């Protein structure tokens, strides 16, 4: 593993990035994957967005204020961070380093900017992009989730168009049509990468 200035220092577990447009199924698929594969653990990000009903601080995100977020960014406490759909999101660096040095595979459920930033510092990172079967299915799923107000929903759907284009930088693309199949495909990719020798210490 390469060493970025703020990166992970030792050769260890896999870095697995899962991205998609909002509503693409990242959270759902990550949840199922984590149940299935006990060597994979999820990085919990910091965010300045408000919690959704049912979300728990420290489990889904570390919910924080813009001022605290900025202070953390200034102290280089994020492995990467980005502004997404008008809120800030960042991956706490220290926890990731500790887990990877213990040999755990770390899953990052982050946006395409974050995925590209991680790949830049860690070329061996595995980038998986989830695609919806169609834009109308994506819209239906996002609306069905009922987690955003109309204006926020519009921002997310508008952003989905360039996020879909940015997906071209990813190593693998998985269409999230039937959930079970998509989860199996992601699990298969991870297994294949572990066995490939491209991740010598995995
Ligand atoms: P993301 O984390 O990428 O924003 P979610 O995992 O929250 O997306 O999924 C968005 C919505 O779509 C959720 O209500 C989820 O239950 C639903 N969903 C995800 N994958 C599928 C699928 N394959 N088939 C049907 N509904 C799905
Ligand atoms: P949501 O508000 O729907 O939970 O997340 C919005 C977007 O921010 C999603 O694409 C999600 O993956 C992304 N995101 C969550 N955490 C991070 C992070 O730490 N870094 C980056 N770059 N994106 C993140």
Short mmCIF file of C-alpha atoms and ligand atoms in Angstrom, two decimals:
data_model
loop_
_atom_site.label_atom_id
_atom_site.label_comp_id
_atom_site.label_asym_id
_atom_site.label_seq_id
_atom_site.Cartn_x
_atom_site.Cartn_y
_atom_site.Cartn_z
CA UNK A 1 0.00 0.00 0.00
CA UNK A 2 1.26 3.44 -0.87
CA UNK A 3 1.69 5.99 1.82
CA UNK A 4 -0.12 9.25 1.32
CA UNK A 5 0.86 12.13 3.58
CA UNK A 6 -2.31 11.63 5.56
CA UNK A 7 -2.72 8.05 4.45
CA UNK A 8 -2.55 4.59 5.90
CA UNK A 9 1.06 3.69 6.72
CA UNK A 10 1.24 -0.12 6.66
CA UNK A 11 0.27 -2.89 4.28
CA UNK A 12 -2.93 -4.29 5.69
CA UNK A 13 -6.58 -5.02 4.89
CA UNK A 14 -8.51 -3.99 1.79
CA UNK A 15 -9.98 -0.56 1.25
CA UNK A 16 -13.37 -1.06 -0.37
CA UNK A 17 -15.28 1.96 -1.63
CA UNK A 18 -18.99 1.64 -2.40
CA UNK A 19 -20.55 4.59 -4.23
CA UNK A 20 -23.70 5.38 -6.18
CA UNK A 21 -26.04 8.27 -6.70
CA UNK A 22 -28.30 8.97 -3.74
CA UNK A 23 -30.94 6.24 -3.63
CA UNK A 24 -28.69 3.84 -5.54
CA UNK A 25 -28.73 1.34 -2.68
CA UNK A 26 -25.31 1.82 -1.03
CA UNK A 27 -26.60 1.79 2.53
CA UNK A 28 -28.87 -1.21 1.96
CA UNK A 29 -26.19 -3.24 0.19
CA UNK A 30 -23.48 -2.29 2.70
CA UNK A 31 -25.74 -3.46 5.53
CA UNK A 32 -26.29 -6.87 3.93
CA UNK A 33 -22.64 -7.23 3.04
CA UNK A 34 -21.52 -6.52 6.60
CA UNK A 35 -23.84 -9.22 7.88
CA UNK A 36 -22.41 -11.72 5.43
CA UNK A 37 -18.70 -10.95 5.63
CA UNK A 38 -17.40 -10.51 9.15
CA UNK A 39 -13.93 -9.42 8.09
CA UNK A 40 -15.40 -6.26 6.57
CA UNK A 41 -16.18 -3.30 8.80
CA UNK A 42 -17.72 0.00 7.80
CA UNK A 43 -16.07 3.34 8.26
CA UNK A 44 -18.47 5.71 10.01
CA UNK A 45 -18.25 9.19 8.51
CA UNK A 46 -18.76 12.60 10.04
CA UNK A 47 -21.46 14.76 8.54
CA UNK A 48 -23.01 18.16 9.01
CA UNK A 49 -26.40 17.01 7.75
CA UNK A 50 -29.21 16.41 10.21
CA UNK A 51 -29.98 12.82 11.28
CA UNK A 52 -32.87 11.07 9.52
CA UNK A 53 -35.48 9.34 11.66
CA UNK A 54 -33.94 6.11 12.91
CA UNK A 55 -30.34 7.17 12.35
CA UNK A 56 -28.07 6.92 15.35
CA UNK A 57 -25.04 9.05 16.16
CA UNK A 58 -21.90 6.93 16.04
CA UNK A 59 -23.58 4.08 14.18
CA UNK A 60 -24.80 5.69 10.95
CA UNK A 61 -22.74 8.86 11.12
CA UNK A 62 -21.04 11.12 13.61
CA UNK A 63 -23.37 14.10 13.33
CA UNK A 64 -21.54 17.35 13.88
CA UNK A 65 -21.65 21.09 13.30
CA UNK A 66 -20.03 22.90 10.37
CA UNK A 67 -17.61 24.61 12.81
CA UNK A 68 -16.43 21.32 14.33
CA UNK A 69 -16.21 19.72 10.90
CA UNK A 70 -14.03 22.56 9.63
CA UNK A 71 -11.78 22.30 12.68
CA UNK A 72 -11.30 18.57 12.05
CA UNK A 73 -10.52 19.21 8.39
CA UNK A 74 -7.99 21.90 9.35
CA UNK A 75 -6.29 19.43 11.72
CA UNK A 76 -6.09 16.90 8.85
CA UNK A 77 -8.22 14.43 10.76
CA UNK A 78 -10.00 13.22 7.63
CA UNK A 79 -8.66 10.68 5.17
CA UNK A 80 -10.86 12.51 2.68
CA UNK A 81 -13.78 14.89 2.88
CA UNK A 82 -16.20 16.49 0.43
CA UNK A 83 -19.22 18.69 0.10
CA UNK A 84 -22.07 16.51 -1.12
CA UNK A 85 -25.67 17.68 -1.74
CA UNK A 86 -24.86 20.90 0.16
CA UNK A 87 -23.56 19.19 3.32
CA UNK A 88 -20.07 18.20 4.46
CA UNK A 89 -19.05 14.57 4.83
CA UNK A 90 -15.65 13.19 5.88
CA UNK A 91 -13.92 9.91 6.69
CA UNK A 92 -12.17 10.00 10.10
CA UNK A 93 -8.61 8.93 9.40
CA UNK A 94 -7.31 7.53 12.67
CA UNK A 95 -9.96 4.84 13.09
CA UNK A 96 -9.45 3.62 9.52
CA UNK A 97 -5.69 3.37 9.98
CA UNK A 98 -6.11 1.40 13.22
CA UNK A 99 -8.59 -1.06 11.73
CA UNK A 100 -6.57 -1.65 8.60
CA UNK A 101 -3.43 -2.22 10.60
CA UNK A 102 -5.37 -4.93 12.43
CA UNK A 103 -5.97 -6.58 9.07
CA UNK A 104 -9.62 -5.67 8.77
CA UNK A 105 -11.11 -4.80 5.38
CA UNK A 106 -12.69 -1.37 5.63
CA UNK A 107 -15.79 -0.43 3.65
CA UNK A 108 -16.30 3.22 2.75
CA UNK A 109 -19.87 4.15 1.80
CA UNK A 110 -19.00 7.50 0.30
CA UNK A 111 -19.58 9.64 -2.76
CA UNK A 112 -17.62 9.66 -6.01
CA UNK A 113 -15.40 12.58 -4.97
CA UNK A 114 -14.37 10.64 -1.86
CA UNK A 115 -13.80 7.46 -3.88
CA UNK A 116 -11.52 9.26 -6.28
CA UNK A 117 -9.60 10.90 -3.42
CA UNK A 118 -9.03 7.54 -1.74
CA UNK A 119 -7.87 6.00 -5.01
CA UNK A 120 -5.42 8.86 -5.50
CA UNK A 121 -3.71 8.14 -2.18
CA UNK A 122 -4.16 4.36 -2.31
CA UNK A 123 -4.04 2.98 -5.82
CA UNK A 124 -4.87 -0.53 -4.65
CA UNK A 125 -8.20 0.60 -3.15
CA UNK A 126 -11.13 -1.29 -4.65
CA UNK A 127 -13.78 1.04 -6.08
CA UNK A 128 -17.27 -0.40 -6.69
CA UNK A 129 -19.99 1.72 -8.25
CA UNK A 130 -23.65 0.77 -7.93
CA UNK A 131 -25.90 1.74 -10.80
CA UNK A 132 -29.67 1.88 -10.66
CA UNK A 133 -31.44 -0.05 -13.45
CA UNK A 134 -32.73 3.30 -14.78
CA UNK A 135 -33.13 6.91 -13.76
CA UNK A 136 -36.85 6.45 -13.17
CA UNK A 137 -36.22 3.50 -10.85
CA UNK A 138 -33.68 5.62 -8.95
CA UNK A 139 -36.21 8.45 -8.62
CA UNK A 140 -38.88 6.02 -7.43
CA UNK A 141 -36.58 4.49 -4.81
CA UNK A 142 -35.41 7.85 -3.54
CA UNK A 143 -38.97 9.16 -3.28
CA UNK A 144 -40.06 5.90 -1.69
CA UNK A 145 -37.45 6.29 1.04
CA UNK A 146 -39.24 9.48 2.14
CA UNK A 147 -36.12 10.84 3.78
CA UNK A 148 -35.77 14.16 1.97
CA UNK A 149 -37.93 17.18 1.47
CA UNK A 150 -38.83 18.10 -2.12
CA UNK A 151 -35.99 20.62 -2.58
CA UNK A 152 -33.37 18.20 -1.22
CA UNK A 153 -34.75 15.43 -3.40
CA UNK A 154 -34.31 17.62 -6.45
CA UNK A 155 -30.67 18.40 -5.53
CA UNK A 156 -29.96 14.67 -5.17
CA UNK A 157 -31.60 13.76 -8.47
CA UNK A 158 -29.84 16.60 -10.28
CA UNK A 159 -26.50 15.47 -8.83
CA UNK A 160 -27.23 11.86 -9.84
CA UNK A 161 -26.54 12.71 -13.48
CA UNK A 162 -22.91 13.72 -13.02
CA UNK A 163 -22.38 11.09 -10.32
CA UNK A 164 -23.38 8.46 -12.89
CA UNK A 165 -20.77 9.88 -15.26
CA UNK A 166 -18.11 9.96 -12.53
CA UNK A 167 -18.74 6.27 -11.97
CA UNK A 168 -16.55 5.63 -15.01
CA UNK A 169 -13.48 6.05 -12.79
CA UNK A 170 -14.49 3.01 -10.70
CA UNK A 171 -13.00 -0.47 -10.97
CA UNK A 172 -16.31 -2.33 -10.99
CA UNK A 173 -19.91 -1.48 -11.86
CA UNK A 174 -22.81 -3.43 -10.38
CA UNK A 175 -26.41 -2.84 -11.42
CA UNK A 176 -28.65 -2.80 -8.35
CA UNK A 177 -31.76 -4.28 -9.89
CA UNK A 178 -32.56 -7.33 -7.74
CA UNK A 179 -31.12 -6.64 -4.32
CA UNK A 180 -29.98 -10.19 -3.52
CA UNK A 181 -28.13 -10.46 -6.81
CA UNK A 182 -26.42 -7.11 -6.37
CA UNK A 183 -25.22 -8.06 -2.87
CA UNK A 184 -23.87 -11.38 -4.19
CA UNK A 185 -22.05 -9.63 -7.01
CA UNK A 186 -20.39 -7.18 -4.62
CA UNK A 187 -19.40 -10.05 -2.28
CA UNK A 188 -17.98 -11.96 -5.25
CA UNK A 189 -15.87 -8.98 -6.36
CA UNK A 190 -14.41 -8.61 -2.87
CA UNK A 191 -13.61 -12.32 -2.70
CA UNK A 192 -12.00 -12.23 -6.14
CA UNK A 193 -9.88 -9.20 -5.21
CA UNK A 194 -8.73 -10.83 -1.97
CA UNK A 195 -7.55 -13.84 -3.93
CA UNK A 196 -6.05 -11.87 -6.81
CA UNK A 197 -2.66 -11.11 -5.29
CA UNK A 198 -3.11 -7.44 -6.12
CA UNK A 199 -3.56 -6.85 -2.39
CA UNK A 200 -0.52 -8.73 -1.06
CA UNK A 201 -1.38 -8.53 2.60
CA UNK A 202 -5.15 -9.00 2.32
P1 LIG B 1 -28.30 5.10 -0.80
O1 LIG B 1 -27.68 4.70 0.49
O2 LIG B 1 -27.44 4.79 -1.97
O3 LIG B 1 -28.77 6.52 -0.82
P2 LIG B 1 -30.45 3.31 0.02
O4 LIG B 1 -29.71 2.08 0.40
O5 LIG B 1 -30.97 4.18 1.11
O6 LIG B 1 -29.60 4.18 -1.02
O7 LIG B 1 -31.64 2.85 -0.94
C1 LIG B 1 -32.64 3.77 -1.36
C2 LIG B 1 -34.01 3.11 -1.24
O8 LIG B 1 -34.12 2.09 -2.22
C3 LIG B 1 -34.25 2.47 0.11
O9 LIG B 1 -35.59 2.69 0.50
C4 LIG B 1 -33.99 0.97 -0.17
O10 LIG B 1 -34.76 0.15 0.67
C5 LIG B 1 -34.42 0.83 -1.62
N1 LIG B 1 -33.66 -0.17 -2.38
C6 LIG B 1 -32.33 -0.33 -2.43
N2 LIG B 1 -31.99 -1.33 -3.27
C7 LIG B 1 -33.14 -1.80 -3.78
C8 LIG B 1 -33.46 -2.84 -4.72
N3 LIG B 1 -32.54 -3.58 -5.31
N4 LIG B 1 -34.76 -3.04 -5.01
C9 LIG B 1 -35.73 -2.28 -4.44
N5 LIG B 1 -35.51 -1.29 -3.54
C10 LIG B 1 -34.22 -1.05 -3.22
P1 LIG B 2 -26.59 10.69 2.76
O1 LIG B 2 -26.91 12.09 3.18
O2 LIG B 2 -27.61 10.16 1.77
O3 LIG B 2 -26.34 9.77 3.92
O4 LIG B 2 -25.21 10.75 1.98
C1 LIG B 2 -25.05 11.62 0.89
C2 LIG B 2 -23.81 11.25 0.11
O5 LIG B 2 -22.65 11.50 0.89
C3 LIG B 2 -23.75 9.78 -0.26
O6 LIG B 2 -23.23 9.67 -1.58
C4 LIG B 2 -22.80 9.22 0.75
O7 LIG B 2 -22.17 8.05 0.31
C5 LIG B 2 -21.82 10.36 0.82
N1 LIG B 2 -20.92 10.28 1.98
C6 LIG B 2 -21.18 9.78 3.22
N2 LIG B 2 -20.09 9.84 3.99
C7 LIG B 2 -19.10 10.36 3.23
C8 LIG B 2 -17.71 10.66 3.46
O8 LIG B 2 -17.16 10.45 4.53
N3 LIG B 2 -17.04 11.21 2.43
C9 LIG B 2 -17.59 11.46 1.22
N4 LIG B 2 -16.84 11.97 0.27
N5 LIG B 2 -18.89 11.19 0.97
C10 LIG B 2 -19.63 10.64 1.96
#
